[in-house]
Coordinates of N, CA and C in Angstrom, one line a residue:
M227 N -103.0 83.7 -42.7 CA -101.6 83.5 -42.8 C -101.0 83.2 -41.4
R228 N -100.2 82.2 -41.4 CA -99.6 81.7 -40.1 C -98.5 82.7 -39.7
K229 N -98.4 83.0 -38.4 CA -97.4 83.9 -37.9 C -96.4 83.1 -37.1
I230 N -95.1 83.4 -37.2 CA -94.1 82.8 -36.3 C -93.3 83.9 -35.7
K231 N -92.9 83.6 -34.5 CA -92.1 84.6 -33.7 C -90.6 84.4 -33.9
A232 N -89.9 85.4 -34.3 CA -88.4 85.3 -34.4 C -87.8 85.1 -33.0
Q233 N -86.9 84.1 -32.9 CA -86.3 83.8 -31.6 C -84.8 84.1 -31.6
K234 N -84.3 84.2 -30.4 CA -82.9 84.5 -30.2 C -82.1 83.2 -30.7
L235 N -81.0 83.5 -31.3 CA -80.1 82.3 -31.7 C -79.6 81.6 -30.4
S236 N -79.7 80.3 -30.5 CA -79.1 79.5 -29.4 C -78.6 78.2 -30.0
V237 N -77.6 77.7 -29.5 CA -77.0 76.4 -30.0 C -78.0 75.3 -30.0
D238 N -78.7 75.2 -28.8 CA -79.7 74.1 -28.7 C -80.7 74.1 -29.8
V239 N -81.2 75.2 -30.2 CA -82.3 75.3 -31.2 C -81.8 75.3 -32.6
F240 N -80.7 76.0 -32.8 CA -80.2 76.3 -34.2 C -79.3 75.2 -34.7
N241 N -78.8 74.3 -33.9 CA -77.8 73.4 -34.4 C -78.3 72.4 -35.4
R242 N -79.5 72.2 -35.6 CA -80.0 71.3 -36.7 C -80.0 72.0 -38.0
F243 N -79.9 73.3 -38.0 CA -79.9 74.1 -39.3 C -78.4 74.5 -39.6
G244 N -77.5 74.6 -38.7 CA -76.1 75.0 -38.9 C -75.5 75.4 -37.7
S245 N -74.6 76.4 -37.8 CA -73.8 76.9 -36.6 C -73.6 78.4 -36.7
F246 N -73.1 79.0 -35.6 CA -72.9 80.4 -35.6 C -71.9 80.8 -34.6
T247 N -71.3 82.0 -34.8 CA -70.4 82.6 -33.8 C -70.5 84.1 -33.8
D248 N -70.4 84.7 -32.7 CA -70.4 86.1 -32.5 C -69.0 86.6 -32.8
L249 N -68.7 87.3 -33.9 CA -67.4 87.7 -34.3 C -67.0 89.0 -33.5
L250 N -68.0 89.8 -33.0 CA -67.7 91.0 -32.3 C -67.4 90.8 -30.9
H251 N -67.9 89.7 -30.3 CA -67.7 89.4 -28.9 C -67.3 87.9 -28.7
P252 N -66.1 87.5 -29.3 CA -65.7 86.1 -29.2 C -65.5 85.7 -27.8
E253 N -65.7 84.4 -27.5 CA -65.5 83.8 -26.2 C -64.8 82.5 -26.4
G254 N -64.2 82.0 -25.3 CA -63.6 80.7 -25.3 C -62.1 80.8 -25.5
H255 N -61.5 79.6 -25.9 CA -60.1 79.5 -26.1 C -59.6 80.4 -27.2
D256 N -58.5 81.1 -26.9 CA -57.9 82.0 -28.0 C -56.4 81.8 -28.0
L257 N -55.8 82.3 -29.0 CA -54.4 82.3 -29.2 C -53.9 83.8 -29.2
G258 N -53.9 84.4 -28.1 CA -53.5 85.8 -28.1 C -54.5 86.7 -28.8
G259 N -55.8 86.6 -28.7 CA -56.7 87.4 -29.4 C -57.2 86.8 -30.7
F260 N -56.7 85.7 -31.1 CA -57.1 85.0 -32.3 C -58.0 83.8 -31.9
Y261 N -59.2 83.7 -32.3 CA -60.1 82.6 -31.9 C -60.3 81.7 -33.1
P262 N -59.5 80.6 -33.1 CA -59.5 79.8 -34.4 C -60.7 78.9 -34.5
D263 N -61.1 78.7 -35.8 CA -62.0 77.6 -36.2 C -63.4 77.6 -35.5
R264 N -63.9 78.8 -35.3 CA -65.2 78.9 -34.6 C -66.4 78.4 -35.5
V265 N -66.3 78.6 -36.8 CA -67.3 78.0 -37.7 C -66.6 77.4 -38.9
L266 N -66.8 76.2 -39.2 CA -66.2 75.5 -40.4 C -67.1 75.6 -41.5
F267 N -66.6 75.7 -42.7 CA -67.4 75.8 -44.0 C -66.8 74.9 -45.0
P268 N -67.2 73.6 -44.9 CA -66.7 72.6 -45.9 C -67.2 73.0 -47.3
V269 N -66.3 72.8 -48.3 CA -66.6 73.1 -49.7 C -66.2 71.9 -50.5
K270 N -67.2 71.4 -51.3 CA -66.9 70.2 -52.1 C -66.1 70.7 -53.4
F271 N -65.4 69.7 -54.0 CA -64.8 69.9 -55.3 C -63.7 71.0 -55.3
N272 N -63.2 71.4 -54.2 CA -62.2 72.5 -54.1 C -62.6 73.7 -54.8
A273 N -63.9 74.1 -54.8 CA -64.4 75.3 -55.4 C -63.9 76.5 -54.7
P274 N -63.6 77.6 -55.4 CA -63.3 78.8 -54.7 C -64.6 79.3 -54.0
V275 N -64.4 80.0 -52.9 CA -65.6 80.6 -52.2 C -65.7 82.0 -52.6
G276 N -66.9 82.4 -53.0 CA -67.2 83.8 -53.4 C -67.8 84.5 -52.2
F277 N -67.3 85.7 -52.0 CA -67.8 86.6 -50.9 C -68.6 87.7 -51.6
S278 N -69.9 87.8 -51.3 CA -70.8 88.7 -52.1 C -71.6 89.5 -51.1
P279 N -71.7 90.8 -51.4 CA -72.6 91.7 -50.6 C -74.0 91.5 -51.0
L280 N -74.9 91.6 -50.0 CA -76.3 91.5 -50.1 C -76.9 92.7 -49.4
V281 N -77.7 93.5 -50.1 CA -78.4 94.7 -49.5 C -79.8 94.2 -49.1
V282 N -80.1 94.4 -47.8 CA -81.4 94.0 -47.2 C -82.1 95.2 -46.7
H283 N -83.4 95.0 -46.6 CA -84.3 96.2 -46.3 C -85.2 95.8 -45.1
K284 N -85.6 96.8 -44.4 CA -86.6 96.7 -43.3 C -87.9 96.7 -44.0
R285 N -88.8 95.9 -43.6 CA -90.1 95.8 -44.2 C -91.2 96.0 -43.2
D286 N -92.4 96.5 -43.7 CA -93.5 96.7 -42.8 C -94.0 95.4 -42.3
A287 N -93.9 94.3 -43.1 CA -94.2 93.0 -42.7 C -93.2 92.0 -43.3
M288 N -92.7 91.1 -42.4 CA -91.7 90.1 -42.9 C -92.5 88.9 -43.4
I289 N -92.8 88.9 -44.7 CA -93.6 87.8 -45.3 C -92.7 86.9 -46.0
V290 N -92.8 85.6 -45.7 CA -92.0 84.5 -46.3 C -93.0 83.9 -47.4
D291 N -92.7 84.2 -48.6 CA -93.5 83.7 -49.7 C -92.8 82.7 -50.6
S292 N -91.4 82.6 -50.4 CA -90.7 81.6 -51.2 C -89.4 81.3 -50.4
V293 N -88.7 80.2 -50.9 CA -87.5 79.7 -50.2 C -86.6 79.2 -51.3
E294 N -85.3 79.0 -50.9 CA -84.3 78.3 -51.7 C -83.5 77.3 -50.9
Y295 N -82.8 76.4 -51.5 CA -81.9 75.6 -50.9 C -80.7 75.2 -51.8
H296 N -79.6 74.7 -51.3 CA -78.5 74.3 -52.1 C -78.2 72.9 -51.7
D297 N -78.1 72.0 -52.6 CA -77.9 70.5 -52.4 C -76.5 70.2 -51.9
H298 N -75.5 71.0 -52.5 CA -74.1 70.6 -52.3 C -73.3 71.5 -51.4
T299 N -73.9 72.5 -50.8 CA -73.1 73.4 -50.0 C -74.0 74.0 -48.9
G300 N -73.4 74.5 -47.9 CA -74.1 75.3 -47.0 C -74.0 76.8 -47.4
E301 N -74.3 77.7 -46.6 CA -74.2 79.1 -46.9 C -73.8 79.9 -45.7
I302 N -72.9 80.9 -45.9 CA -72.5 81.8 -44.8 C -73.3 83.1 -44.9
I303 N -73.8 83.5 -43.8 CA -74.5 84.8 -43.7 C -73.9 85.6 -42.5
L304 N -73.5 86.8 -42.9 CA -72.9 87.7 -41.8 C -73.4 89.1 -42.0
P305 N -74.4 89.5 -41.1 CA -74.9 90.9 -41.1 C -73.8 91.8 -40.6
L306 N -73.5 92.8 -41.4 CA -72.4 93.7 -41.1 C -72.8 95.0 -40.3
D307 N -73.9 95.6 -40.6 CA -74.3 96.8 -40.0 C -75.7 96.9 -39.5
T308 N -76.4 95.8 -39.4 CA -77.8 95.8 -38.9 C -78.1 94.4 -38.4
D309 N -78.9 94.4 -37.4 CA -79.5 93.1 -37.0 C -80.4 92.6 -38.0
I310 N -80.5 91.3 -38.2 CA -81.4 90.7 -39.2 C -82.2 89.6 -38.7
V311 N -83.3 89.2 -39.4 CA -84.0 88.0 -39.1 C -83.8 87.1 -40.3
I312 N -83.5 85.8 -40.0 CA -83.4 84.8 -41.0 C -84.5 83.8 -40.8
H313 N -85.0 83.1 -41.8 CA -86.0 82.0 -41.7 C -85.4 80.8 -42.3
V314 N -85.6 79.7 -41.6 CA -85.0 78.4 -42.1 C -86.1 77.3 -41.9
A315 N -86.0 76.3 -42.7 CA -86.8 75.1 -42.5 C -85.9 73.9 -42.8
P316 N -86.1 72.7 -42.2 CA -85.2 71.6 -42.3 C -85.1 71.1 -43.8
A317 N -83.9 70.6 -44.1 CA -83.6 70.0 -45.4 C -84.6 68.8 -45.6
S318 N -85.2 68.7 -46.7 CA -86.2 67.7 -47.0 C -86.4 67.6 -48.5
N319 N -87.0 66.5 -48.9 CA -87.3 66.3 -50.3 C -88.6 67.0 -50.8
K320 N -89.2 67.7 -49.8 CA -90.4 68.5 -50.1 C -90.5 69.7 -49.3
L321 N -91.2 70.7 -49.7 CA -91.4 72.0 -48.9 C -92.0 71.7 -47.6
L322 N -91.5 72.4 -46.5 CA -92.0 72.2 -45.2 C -92.3 73.6 -44.5
P323 N -93.2 74.4 -45.1 CA -93.4 75.7 -44.6 C -93.9 75.6 -43.1
E324 N -94.6 74.6 -42.7 CA -95.1 74.5 -41.4 C -93.9 74.2 -40.3
K325 N -92.8 73.9 -40.8 CA -91.6 73.7 -39.9 C -90.6 74.9 -39.9
T326 N -91.0 75.9 -40.6 CA -90.2 77.1 -40.6 C -90.0 77.7 -39.3
E327 N -88.8 78.1 -39.0 CA -88.4 78.9 -37.8 C -87.7 80.1 -38.2
A328 N -87.8 81.1 -37.3 CA -87.1 82.4 -37.6 C -86.2 82.7 -36.4
F329 N -85.0 83.4 -36.8 CA -84.0 83.7 -35.8 C -83.5 85.1 -35.9
I330 N -83.3 85.8 -34.8 CA -82.7 87.1 -34.8 C -81.2 86.9 -34.8
V331 N -80.5 87.5 -35.8 CA -79.1 87.4 -35.9 C -78.5 88.8 -35.7
P332 N -77.8 89.0 -34.6 CA -77.2 90.3 -34.3 C -76.1 90.6 -35.3
K333 N -75.9 91.9 -35.7 CA -74.8 92.3 -36.6 C -73.5 91.7 -36.0
G334 N -72.6 91.3 -36.9 CA -71.4 90.7 -36.4 C -71.4 89.3 -36.1
T335 N -72.6 88.6 -36.2 CA -72.7 87.2 -35.9 C -72.7 86.4 -37.2
L336 N -71.7 85.5 -37.4 CA -71.6 84.7 -38.6 C -72.4 83.5 -38.4
V337 N -73.3 83.2 -39.4 CA -74.2 82.0 -39.4 C -73.8 81.2 -40.6
R338 N -73.7 79.9 -40.3 CA -73.5 78.9 -41.4 C -74.7 78.0 -41.5
L339 N -75.4 78.0 -42.6 CA -76.5 77.1 -42.8 C -76.0 75.8 -43.4
N340 N -76.5 74.7 -43.0 CA -76.2 73.4 -43.5 C -76.7 73.3 -45.0
A341 N -76.1 72.4 -45.7 CA -76.6 72.1 -47.1 C -78.0 71.6 -47.0
G342 N -78.9 72.0 -47.9 CA -80.3 71.5 -48.0 C -81.2 72.3 -47.1
V343 N -80.8 73.2 -46.2 CA -81.7 73.9 -45.4 C -82.4 75.0 -46.2
Y344 N -83.7 75.0 -46.1 CA -84.5 76.0 -46.8 C -84.3 77.4 -46.2
H345 N -84.2 78.4 -47.0 CA -84.0 79.8 -46.5 C -84.2 80.7 -47.6
L346 N -84.1 82.0 -47.4 CA -84.1 83.0 -48.5 C -83.5 84.3 -47.9
C347 N -83.7 85.4 -48.6 CA -83.1 86.6 -48.1 C -83.5 87.0 -46.7
P348 N -82.6 87.5 -45.9 CA -83.0 87.9 -44.6 C -83.7 89.3 -44.6
F349 N -84.2 89.6 -43.5 CA -84.9 90.9 -43.3 C -84.1 91.8 -42.3
S350 N -83.9 93.1 -42.6 CA -83.3 94.0 -41.7 C -84.3 94.3 -40.6
I351 N -83.9 94.4 -39.4 CA -84.8 94.8 -38.3 C -84.3 96.0 -37.6
E352 N -83.2 96.5 -38.0 CA -82.6 97.7 -37.3 C -82.6 98.9 -38.2
K353 N -82.0 98.8 -39.4 CA -81.9 99.9 -40.3 C -82.8 99.7 -41.5
E354 N -83.2 100.8 -42.1 CA -84.0 100.7 -43.3 C -83.3 99.9 -44.4
T355 N -82.0 100.1 -44.5 CA -81.1 99.4 -45.5 C -79.9 98.9 -44.8
G356 N -79.6 97.6 -44.9 CA -78.5 97.0 -44.2 C -77.6 96.2 -45.2
H357 N -76.5 95.8 -44.8 CA -75.5 95.1 -45.6 C -75.2 93.8 -45.0
V358 N -75.2 92.7 -45.8 CA -74.9 91.4 -45.3 C -73.9 90.7 -46.2
L359 N -72.9 90.1 -45.7 CA -71.9 89.3 -46.4 C -72.5 87.9 -46.6
I360 N -72.5 87.4 -47.9 CA -72.9 86.1 -48.2 C -71.7 85.4 -48.7
A361 N -71.4 84.2 -48.2 CA -70.3 83.4 -48.8 C -70.8 82.0 -49.3
L362 N -70.5 81.8 -50.5 CA -71.0 80.5 -51.2 C -69.9 80.1 -52.2
P363 N -69.7 78.8 -52.4 CA -68.8 78.4 -53.5 C -69.2 79.1 -54.8
E364 N -68.2 79.5 -55.5 CA -68.4 80.2 -56.8 C -69.5 79.7 -57.6
R365 N -70.4 80.6 -58.0 CA -71.6 80.4 -58.9 C -72.6 79.4 -58.4
T366 N -72.7 79.2 -57.1 CA -73.7 78.4 -56.5 C -75.1 78.9 -56.9
Y367 N -75.3 80.2 -56.9 CA -76.6 80.8 -57.2 C -77.0 80.4 -58.6
K368 N -76.1 79.9 -59.5 CA -76.5 79.4 -60.8 C -76.5 77.9 -60.9
T369 N -75.6 77.2 -60.2 CA -75.4 75.8 -60.4 C -76.0 74.9 -59.4
D370 N -76.4 75.5 -58.2 CA -76.9 74.7 -57.1 C -77.9 75.5 -56.3
C371 N -78.9 76.0 -56.9 CA -79.9 76.8 -56.2 C -81.3 76.5 -56.7
V372 N -82.1 75.9 -55.8 CA -83.5 75.6 -56.1 C -84.4 76.6 -55.4
V373 N -85.1 77.4 -56.1 CA -86.0 78.4 -55.5 C -87.5 77.9 -55.7
S374 N -88.3 77.9 -54.7 CA -89.7 77.5 -54.7 C -90.5 78.5 -54.1
A375 N -91.7 78.8 -54.7 CA -92.6 79.7 -54.2 C -93.7 79.0 -53.4
Y376 N -94.0 79.5 -52.2 CA -95.1 78.9 -51.4 C -96.5 79.3 -52.0
Q377 N -97.4 78.4 -51.9 CA -98.8 78.7 -52.2 C -99.3 79.7 -51.2
E378 N -100.3 80.5 -51.6 CA -100.7 81.6 -50.7 C -101.1 81.1 -49.3
N379 N -101.7 79.9 -49.2 CA -102.0 79.3 -47.9 C -100.8 78.8 -47.1
E380 N -99.7 78.7 -47.7 CA -98.4 78.3 -47.0 C -97.6 79.4 -46.6
Q381 N -97.8 80.6 -47.1 CA -97.0 81.8 -46.7 C -97.1 82.1 -45.2
L382 N -96.1 82.7 -44.7 CA -96.1 83.0 -43.3 C -95.5 84.4 -43.0
E383 N -95.9 84.9 -41.9 CA -95.4 86.2 -41.4 C -94.5 86.1 -40.2
I384 N -93.4 86.7 -40.2 CA -92.5 86.6 -39.0 C -92.7 87.9 -38.2
T385 N -92.9 87.7 -36.9 CA -93.0 88.8 -35.9 C -91.9 88.8 -35.0
L386 N -91.6 89.9 -34.4 CA -90.5 90.0 -33.4 C -91.1 89.9 -32.0

């Protein structure tokens, strides 16, 4: 099984998968403590955005055995009370497990994944059980979600 090391989020490396901002330690131009438009989340068809809680768990091994993507939308991921690891692979018309990268996302850091980026449930790395806010256009999980399992020889393990 191939192993990949989770890396720190940086604009230079992560920008091809999406964008992010630290909500707990904002920097840059502000309007009296309000930091506008740090991450934009375009939504097609004027769909309402659903905000959904996701409960994540710390694992003995962070094994990536499947992925999902959304053709028509990105996805917002916001760890609320634990640092997490996310895994992503470039948007493509075929699975690219060999191009998977993993990133450490500190709690309070909002991540926006681009449409088409392969990903799946994050792993908690701090608490046994953590809480993550997921934002997607309403019913994306039903109408625009393609889940694929990796073959055993394509699966990978994320290390810190």
